[in-house]
Tab-separated table of C-alpha atoms and ligand atoms in Angstrom:
chain	number	residue	atom	x	y	z
A	575	UNK	CA	85.534	144.167	167.441
A	576	UNK	CA	82.309	144.072	165.662
A	577	UNK	CA	81.513	140.055	164.628
A	578	UNK	CA	77.692	140.400	164.189
A	579	UNK	CA	77.022	137.346	161.460
A	580	UNK	CA	74.040	136.613	163.329
A	581	UNK	CA	72.850	132.974	163.463
A	582	UNK	CA	69.630	133.863	161.556
A	583	UNK	CA	71.640	135.303	158.533
A	584	UNK	CA	73.691	131.910	158.445
A	585	UNK	CA	70.575	129.780	158.419
A	586	UNK	CA	68.849	131.779	155.837
A	587	UNK	CA	70.851	134.406	154.292
A	588	UNK	CA	68.997	135.332	151.225
A	589	UNK	CA	65.906	136.678	153.509
A	590	UNK	CA	68.063	139.702	154.371
A	591	UNK	CA	68.903	140.211	150.592
A	592	UNK	CA	65.445	140.519	149.563
A	593	UNK	CA	62.987	138.497	147.675
A	594	UNK	CA	64.271	139.478	144.224
A	595	UNK	CA	67.459	137.778	145.131
A	596	UNK	CA	68.165	134.521	142.984
A	597	UNK	CA	70.973	132.229	143.787
A	598	UNK	CA	72.261	129.353	141.581
A	599	UNK	CA	75.069	127.117	141.533
A	600	UNK	CA	78.442	128.276	139.524
A	601	UNK	CA	78.658	124.515	138.382
A	602	UNK	CA	76.506	122.001	140.136
A	603	UNK	CA	74.524	121.941	143.436
A	604	UNK	CA	76.644	119.359	144.906
A	605	UNK	CA	80.009	121.740	144.154
A	606	UNK	CA	81.031	124.632	145.994
A	607	UNK	CA	80.323	128.042	144.599
A	608	UNK	CA	77.272	129.951	144.050
A	609	UNK	CA	76.257	132.972	141.794
A	610	UNK	CA	73.954	135.644	143.448
A	611	UNK	CA	71.826	137.624	141.118
A	612	UNK	CA	70.110	141.051	142.336
A	613	UNK	CA	72.578	142.146	144.935
A	614	UNK	CA	73.538	145.983	144.080
A	615	UNK	CA	77.205	146.204	145.504
A	616	UNK	CA	77.570	149.629	144.431
A	617	UNK	CA	75.593	150.729	147.210
A	618	UNK	CA	76.631	150.056	151.058
A	619	UNK	CA	74.971	147.091	152.398
A	620	UNK	CA	73.028	146.985	155.731
A	621	UNK	CA	74.557	145.264	158.426
A	622	UNK	CA	71.982	142.281	158.027
A	623	UNK	CA	72.682	142.053	154.364
A	624	UNK	CA	76.454	142.155	154.760
A	625	UNK	CA	75.974	139.371	157.368
A	626	UNK	CA	74.201	137.539	154.724
A	627	UNK	CA	76.523	137.855	152.391
A	628	UNK	CA	79.612	136.613	154.640
A	629	UNK	CA	77.358	133.891	155.769
A	630	UNK	CA	76.968	132.824	152.005
A	631	UNK	CA	80.664	132.731	151.597
A	632	UNK	CA	80.662	130.635	154.845
A	633	UNK	CA	78.228	128.196	153.103
A	634	UNK	CA	79.486	128.053	149.706
A	635	UNK	CA	83.098	128.671	149.727
A	636	UNK	CA	82.832	131.027	146.762
A	637	UNK	CA	80.380	133.328	145.899
A	638	UNK	CA	80.332	135.386	142.581
A	639	UNK	CA	77.940	138.503	141.783
A	640	UNK	CA	77.503	139.202	138.206
A	641	UNK	CA	76.750	142.502	136.415
A	642	UNK	CA	78.293	144.694	139.005
A	643	UNK	CA	79.803	147.037	136.191
A	644	UNK	CA	76.106	147.661	135.083
A	645	UNK	CA	75.407	148.788	138.741
A	646	UNK	CA	78.078	151.480	138.258
A	647	UNK	CA	80.120	149.690	141.060
A	648	UNK	CA	83.940	150.931	141.266
A	649	UNK	CA	86.820	149.345	142.797
A	650	UNK	CA	86.334	151.679	145.752
A	651	UNK	CA	82.877	149.833	146.065
A	652	UNK	CA	84.827	146.669	146.156
A	653	UNK	CA	86.989	147.906	148.945
A	654	UNK	CA	84.112	148.841	151.106
A	655	UNK	CA	82.554	145.458	150.637
A	656	UNK	CA	86.015	143.648	151.473
A	657	UNK	CA	85.858	145.563	154.833
A	658	UNK	CA	82.853	143.243	155.741
A	659	UNK	CA	84.981	140.258	155.266
A	660	UNK	CA	87.955	141.304	157.055
A	661	UNK	CA	90.494	144.087	157.372
A	662	UNK	CA	92.080	144.908	153.666
A	663	UNK	CA	95.645	144.126	153.440
A	664	UNK	CA	97.457	146.659	151.106
A	665	UNK	CA	99.876	145.166	148.387
A	666	UNK	CA	103.476	146.373	148.679
A	667	UNK	CA	103.518	147.281	144.915
A	668	UNK	CA	101.319	150.296	145.875
A	669	UNK	CA	104.218	152.140	147.965
A	670	UNK	CA	106.931	153.932	146.459
A	671	UNK	CA	109.206	153.406	149.238
A	672	UNK	CA	108.420	149.703	150.504
A	673	UNK	CA	111.946	148.425	150.730
A	674	UNK	CA	113.178	151.520	152.702
A	675	UNK	CA	110.175	151.206	154.997
A	676	UNK	CA	111.384	147.615	155.657
A	677	UNK	CA	115.115	148.598	155.782
A	678	UNK	CA	114.796	151.559	157.818
A	679	UNK	CA	111.084	152.489	159.169
A	680	UNK	CA	110.734	155.591	156.997
A	681	UNK	CA	106.909	156.377	156.587
A	682	UNK	CA	105.570	154.777	153.765
A	683	UNK	CA	104.532	156.919	150.797
A	684	UNK	CA	102.258	155.705	147.981
A	685	UNK	CA	103.515	156.274	144.486
A	686	UNK	CA	102.789	159.388	142.643
A	687	UNK	CA	100.799	159.468	139.534
A	688	UNK	CA	103.860	158.364	137.098
A	689	UNK	CA	104.738	155.517	139.413
A	690	UNK	CA	101.317	153.932	139.567
A	691	UNK	CA	100.276	150.737	138.014
A	692	UNK	CA	97.119	152.325	136.912
A	693	UNK	CA	98.992	154.801	134.750
A	694	UNK	CA	100.900	152.153	132.680
A	695	UNK	CA	97.594	150.113	132.280
A	696	UNK	CA	96.053	153.308	131.090
A	697	UNK	CA	98.824	153.842	128.729
A	698	UNK	CA	98.590	150.545	126.979
A	699	UNK	CA	95.848	151.114	124.625
A	700	UNK	CA	94.712	154.724	125.679
A	701	UNK	CA	91.087	155.534	125.087
A	702	UNK	CA	90.130	151.906	124.976
A	703	UNK	CA	90.972	150.533	128.226
A	704	UNK	CA	91.291	152.699	131.386
A	705	UNK	CA	91.081	151.711	135.119
A	706	UNK	CA	88.000	151.984	136.910
A	707	UNK	CA	87.835	154.457	139.718
A	708	UNK	CA	89.400	153.351	143.021
A	709	UNK	CA	92.359	151.357	141.412
A	710	UNK	CA	94.841	153.414	143.047
A	711	UNK	CA	94.031	152.411	146.864
A	712	UNK	CA	96.915	150.555	148.674
A	713	UNK	CA	94.535	147.859	149.080
A	714	UNK	CA	94.281	146.907	145.686
A	715	UNK	CA	96.356	144.656	143.651
A	716	UNK	CA	95.739	145.152	140.032
A	717	UNK	CA	96.023	141.570	138.272
A	718	UNK	CA	96.705	142.649	134.674
A	719	UNK	CA	98.881	141.800	131.602
A	720	UNK	CA	98.524	145.730	130.250
A	721	UNK	CA	101.442	146.840	132.525
A	722	UNK	CA	104.041	147.271	129.793
A	723	UNK	CA	101.581	146.250	127.052
A	724	UNK	CA	100.671	148.203	123.669
A	725	UNK	CA	100.005	148.042	120.182
A	726	UNK	CA	103.763	147.520	119.248
A	727	UNK	CA	104.810	145.371	122.271
A	728	UNK	CA	106.069	141.860	121.945
A	729	UNK	CA	103.807	139.260	123.277
A	730	UNK	CA	105.184	137.281	126.128
A	731	UNK	CA	103.653	134.073	127.589
A	732	UNK	CA	104.178	132.962	131.399
A	733	UNK	CA	103.587	129.706	132.821
A	734	UNK	CA	100.904	128.750	135.222
A	735	UNK	CA	100.859	128.962	138.774
A	736	UNK	CA	101.142	126.423	141.329
A	737	UNK	CA	98.322	125.069	143.857
A	738	UNK	CA	98.310	127.295	146.726
A	739	UNK	CA	96.401	129.530	149.406
A	740	UNK	CA	96.922	133.058	149.604
A	741	UNK	CA	99.094	134.193	152.297
A	742	UNK	CA	98.752	131.283	154.447
A	743	UNK	CA	102.225	131.873	155.852
A	744	UNK	CA	101.401	134.494	158.311
A	745	UNK	CA	100.356	133.772	161.817
A	746	UNK	CA	97.024	135.240	160.967
A	747	UNK	CA	96.502	134.020	157.435
A	748	UNK	CA	94.148	135.447	154.824
A	749	UNK	CA	90.448	134.680	155.335
A	750	UNK	CA	89.336	136.067	152.123
A	751	UNK	CA	90.315	137.240	148.566
A	752	UNK	CA	88.000	138.607	145.704
A	753	UNK	CA	88.355	139.484	142.314
A	754	UNK	CA	86.255	142.367	140.202
A	755	UNK	CA	86.768	141.669	136.795
A	756	UNK	CA	87.144	144.382	134.307
A	757	UNK	CA	88.754	142.587	130.896
A	758	UNK	CA	89.343	139.271	130.406
A	759	UNK	CA	90.988	137.852	127.177
A	760	UNK	CA	88.274	137.376	124.377
A	761	UNK	CA	90.761	135.448	122.355
A	762	UNK	CA	91.025	131.911	123.246
A	763	UNK	CA	92.950	128.732	121.881
A	764	UNK	CA	89.732	126.815	121.454
A	765	UNK	CA	91.224	123.498	120.390
A	766	UNK	CA	93.169	123.161	123.767
A	767	UNK	CA	90.962	125.082	125.819
A	768	UNK	CA	93.710	127.353	127.246
A	769	UNK	CA	95.083	130.567	126.341
A	770	UNK	CA	98.575	129.944	125.434
A	771	UNK	CA	99.940	127.216	123.252
A	772	UNK	CA	103.157	125.522	124.529
A	773	UNK	CA	103.605	127.709	127.435
A	774	UNK	CA	106.728	127.989	129.441
A	775	UNK	CA	106.830	125.731	132.266
A	776	UNK	CA	107.292	127.654	135.631
A	777	UNK	CA	109.774	125.673	137.879
A	778	UNK	CA	110.777	125.508	141.529
A	779	UNK	CA	107.285	125.038	143.163
A	780	UNK	CA	107.270	121.491	143.076
A	781	UNK	CA	109.501	118.609	144.509
A	782	UNK	CA	110.806	116.414	141.958
A	783	UNK	CA	109.840	113.298	143.676
A	784	UNK	CA	105.954	114.099	144.020
A	785	UNK	CA	103.926	111.090	143.682
A	786	UNK	CA	102.844	110.269	139.878
A	787	UNK	CA	98.866	110.822	140.814
A	788	UNK	CA	99.613	114.092	142.554
A	789	UNK	CA	101.909	115.560	139.935
A	790	UNK	CA	99.328	114.644	137.240
A	791	UNK	CA	96.430	116.365	138.966
A	792	UNK	CA	98.647	119.440	139.681
A	793	UNK	CA	99.049	120.090	136.036
A	794	UNK	CA	95.343	119.639	134.891
A	795	UNK	CA	94.790	123.118	133.282
A	796	UNK	CA	91.407	124.894	133.782
A	797	UNK	CA	90.013	124.716	130.338
A	798	UNK	CA	88.804	128.131	129.371
A	799	UNK	CA	88.898	129.490	132.941
A	800	UNK	CA	91.278	131.858	134.776
A	801	UNK	CA	91.100	130.337	138.389
A	802	UNK	CA	90.749	126.696	139.162
A	803	UNK	CA	89.864	126.192	142.681
A	804	UNK	CA	89.398	122.941	144.917
A	805	UNK	CA	87.241	122.627	147.743
A	806	UNK	CA	89.206	121.696	150.912
A	807	UNK	CA	85.799	121.424	152.999
A	808	UNK	CA	84.402	119.090	150.866
A	809	UNK	CA	87.632	116.961	150.579
A	810	UNK	CA	87.740	116.952	154.388
A	811	UNK	CA	84.233	115.784	154.649
A	812	UNK	CA	84.728	112.854	151.943
A	813	UNK	CA	87.442	111.375	154.337
A	814	UNK	CA	86.622	108.581	156.674
A	815	UNK	CA	85.714	109.060	160.258
A	816	UNK	CA	89.286	107.701	161.196
A	817	UNK	CA	90.921	109.916	158.673
A	818	UNK	CA	89.193	112.836	160.076
A	819	UNK	CA	89.962	112.294	163.433
A	820	UNK	CA	93.503	111.788	162.785
A	821	UNK	CA	93.927	114.807	160.767
A	822	UNK	CA	91.948	116.889	163.706
A	823	UNK	CA	94.857	116.335	165.476
A	824	UNK	CA	97.515	117.194	163.207
A	825	UNK	CA	99.349	120.460	163.861
A	826	UNK	CA	101.818	122.101	161.206
A	827	UNK	CA	104.510	124.576	161.626
A	828	UNK	CA	104.739	127.352	159.391
A	829	UNK	CA	107.296	129.633	159.068
A	830	UNK	CA	108.614	132.173	156.563
A	831	UNK	CA	112.191	131.329	156.691
A	832	UNK	CA	114.022	128.086	157.245
A	833	UNK	CA	115.539	129.384	160.329
A	834	UNK	CA	112.607	130.941	161.939
A	835	UNK	CA	111.062	129.358	164.766
A	836	UNK	CA	107.575	129.842	163.089
A	837	UNK	CA	104.327	128.621	164.838
A	838	UNK	CA	102.122	126.038	165.278
A	839	UNK	CA	98.523	125.858	163.636
A	840	UNK	CA	95.749	123.311	163.240
A	841	UNK	CA	95.736	121.602	159.720
A	842	UNK	CA	92.042	121.219	160.005
A	843	UNK	CA	90.382	124.797	160.159
A	844	UNK	CA	86.847	125.045	162.007
A	845	UNK	CA	84.721	127.914	160.517
A	846	UNK	CA	83.696	129.713	164.107
A	847	UNK	CA	80.666	130.742	162.730
A	848	UNK	CA	79.467	127.465	161.105
A	849	UNK	CA	81.484	124.908	162.311
A	850	UNK	CA	82.314	123.686	158.951
A	851	UNK	CA	85.688	121.996	158.940
A	852	UNK	CA	88.202	122.044	156.156
A	853	UNK	CA	91.855	121.485	155.133
A	854	UNK	CA	93.677	124.971	155.394
A	855	UNK	CA	96.124	125.006	152.406
A	856	UNK	CA	97.321	121.328	153.205
A	857	UNK	CA	100.332	121.792	150.854
A	858	UNK	CA	103.743	121.232	151.862
A	859	UNK	CA	105.625	124.077	149.954
A	860	UNK	CA	103.674	126.282	147.638
A	861	UNK	CA	105.971	129.300	147.576
A	862	UNK	CA	108.906	127.818	145.686
A	863	UNK	CA	112.072	128.793	147.591
A	864	UNK	CA	110.532	132.001	148.844
A	865	UNK	CA	108.828	130.545	151.826
A	866	UNK	CA	109.865	127.726	154.035
A	867	UNK	CA	108.037	124.497	153.567
A	868	UNK	CA	105.364	123.305	156.015
A	869	UNK	CA	106.483	121.011	158.738
A	870	UNK	CA	103.991	118.619	160.392
A	871	UNK	CA	104.679	118.730	164.048
A	872	UNK	CA	106.509	115.452	164.994
A	873	UNK	CA	107.560	114.710	161.524
A	874	UNK	CA	110.823	115.601	159.759
A	875	UNK	CA	110.995	117.366	156.476
A	876	UNK	CA	110.569	114.370	154.059
A	877	UNK	CA	107.851	112.807	156.326
A	878	UNK	CA	106.054	116.070	156.044
A	879	UNK	CA	106.413	116.409	152.534
A	880	UNK	CA	104.857	112.726	151.946
A	881	UNK	CA	102.405	113.224	154.350
A	882	UNK	CA	100.849	116.589	152.919
A	883	UNK	CA	101.590	115.352	149.521
A	884	UNK	CA	98.909	112.466	150.101
A	885	UNK	CA	96.434	115.198	151.555
A	886	UNK	CA	97.056	117.535	148.540
A	887	UNK	CA	96.460	114.312	146.048
A	888	UNK	CA	93.171	114.093	147.734
A	889	UNK	CA	92.064	117.721	147.508
A	890	UNK	CA	93.105	117.718	143.737
A	891	UNK	CA	90.583	114.956	142.875
A	892	UNK	CA	88.200	116.148	140.004
A	893	UNK	CA	85.087	115.746	142.260
A	894	UNK	CA	86.240	118.713	144.497
A	895	UNK	CA	87.414	120.918	141.822
A	896	UNK	CA	85.803	123.781	140.073
A	897	UNK	CA	87.186	125.846	137.231
A	898	UNK	CA	85.932	129.407	137.437
A	899	UNK	CA	85.432	131.562	134.040
A	900	UNK	CA	85.678	135.188	135.080
A	901	UNK	CA	83.206	137.269	133.001
A	902	UNK	CA	83.524	141.171	133.066
A	903	UNK	CA	81.510	142.802	135.751
A	904	UNK	CA	81.836	139.843	138.151
A	905	UNK	CA	82.822	140.224	141.659
A	906	UNK	CA	83.914	136.816	142.817
A	907	UNK	CA	84.923	135.996	146.239
A	908	UNK	CA	86.337	132.987	147.769
A	909	UNK	CA	87.467	131.797	151.034
A	910	UNK	CA	91.197	131.007	151.639
A	911	UNK	CA	90.179	128.833	154.627
A	912	UNK	CA	88.171	126.235	152.701
A	913	UNK	CA	89.812	126.571	149.188
A	914	UNK	CA	92.962	126.249	147.222
A	915	UNK	CA	93.512	127.891	143.635
A	916	UNK	CA	95.631	128.153	140.852
A	917	UNK	CA	95.896	129.890	137.679
A	918	UNK	CA	96.616	128.718	134.086
A	919	UNK	CA	99.509	130.116	131.644
A	920	UNK	CA	98.668	133.204	130.156
A	921	UNK	CA	99.856	136.277	127.854
A	922	UNK	CA	101.739	138.678	130.426
A	923	UNK	CA	102.687	141.102	127.702
A	924	UNK	CA	99.936	141.693	124.845
A	925	UNK	CA	99.664	143.831	121.647
A	926	UNK	CA	96.072	143.168	121.065
A	927	UNK	CA	93.329	144.469	123.677
A	928	UNK	CA	91.324	141.285	122.945
A	929	UNK	CA	94.196	139.580	125.026
A	930	UNK	CA	93.794	142.162	127.994
A	931	UNK	CA	93.272	140.944	131.398
A	932	UNK	CA	92.416	143.415	134.119
A	933	UNK	CA	91.236	142.048	137.454
A	934	UNK	CA	91.085	144.235	140.807
A	935	UNK	CA	91.818	141.776	143.567
A	936	UNK	CA	91.342	142.446	147.382
A	937	UNK	CA	92.531	140.235	150.176
A	938	UNK	CA	91.609	140.618	153.719
A	939	UNK	CA	92.082	138.923	157.327
A	940	UNK	CA	90.733	139.108	160.584
A	941	UNK	CA	86.960	138.583	161.776
A	942	UNK	CA	84.053	139.697	159.291
A	943	UNK	CA	82.170	142.902	160.775
A	944	UNK	CA	78.541	143.373	159.440
A	945	UNK	CA	78.765	147.230	160.797
A	946	UNK	CA	81.309	149.567	159.175
A	947	UNK	CA	83.551	151.063	159.921
A	948	UNK	CA	85.593	148.306	161.205
A	949	UNK	CA	86.716	148.505	164.828
A	950	UNK	CA	90.128	146.761	164.355
A	951	UNK	CA	92.343	148.364	167.218
A	952	UNK	CA	95.666	149.875	166.322
A	953	UNK	CA	97.743	147.138	167.981
A	954	UNK	CA	96.088	144.225	165.971
A	955	UNK	CA	96.394	146.413	162.731
A	956	UNK	CA	100.104	147.046	163.502
A	957	UNK	CA	100.990	143.559	164.372
A	958	UNK	CA	98.821	141.674	161.630
A	959	UNK	CA	98.556	143.806	158.561
A	960	UNK	CA	101.727	144.204	156.687
A	961	UNK	CA	102.586	146.743	156.042
A	962	UNK	CA	100.307	148.548	158.683
A	963	UNK	CA	97.112	149.902	156.720
A	964	UNK	CA	93.634	150.874	157.767
A	965	UNK	CA	91.219	151.215	154.712
A	966	UNK	CA	89.595	154.575	154.515
A	967	UNK	CA	86.847	152.936	152.926
A	968	UNK	CA	84.781	151.512	155.735
B	2468	FE2	FE1	96.588	133.161	144.662
């Protein structure tokens, strides 16, 4: 497998991107996240530029490239970009027969035109909002409230998400996720700074006995933002040496179902390219009832919860947190090894295009690859990409 994120690129990533490239902090120099101006992601990246972009993410945990719509960037271009960060994973909802595939092993079939999410999105406000090219790839998850929406639809609100890391519950977890933003709501509840007044509460994610400081930090909504992130690398670095030494030796057992044997993985992730350490998804049970809670090796369930709750409370302190406001045209990439995130309450069905959300998400796993096409072998794909998938946009 090609993994040519060279040391030079890590030390000085902007040199490979050109003198015209300008980088600014998303919020402040002290916090994670950088906005990178002047990179045209509608065109294939040279291996050196790709290595530099991967290195920027390694250094800053979140990297946002504004104005890519003006470059003519498509969702297919996003998928090509994603291939540099890892092997894109497909989303099951893109397949017409995913359940049959799981049950009987019959070959997967993508939806025909009528069954596609993009077809329903395009039907919401015809002539006004239409999905960008490339949206129908199996690798693309369309994050939207336009499916089922339209001028005559009844407006429905949904509660916010829980703090989590995307797909941390597989033996090879997701390394990277990215959004390409087409539409975000122009209507805001400016008084409270959120999208929804008195949103419904989503139940079942958090243990009722969570400590008061943790419960409070979990509930702080991102003001006028769509994704709140916390920096688990900076949170780790802020601990005392003794605390870091102790955490360095912690192994956690992750499993999908309670009766699975699961597998052990270090709580502290060490980036193989930079050596930067971070707390990988230090939450006890982020998936409600669907995924089994994490067990700290050597602790029982209650001990594991109390231990991880203290780490989560530390990670959710305001000094490690950054609330991202998405802007149409942005491609925003985040590391799943060094951040956690959540989303605020929003409208899930709308009757006004001003309330529309339309973002394209691609996630990937495995090693970065400066050169394309990726060289993942079939055995690795079949074992780690669920369902098995190889991006054609390498
Ligand atoms: Fe997520």
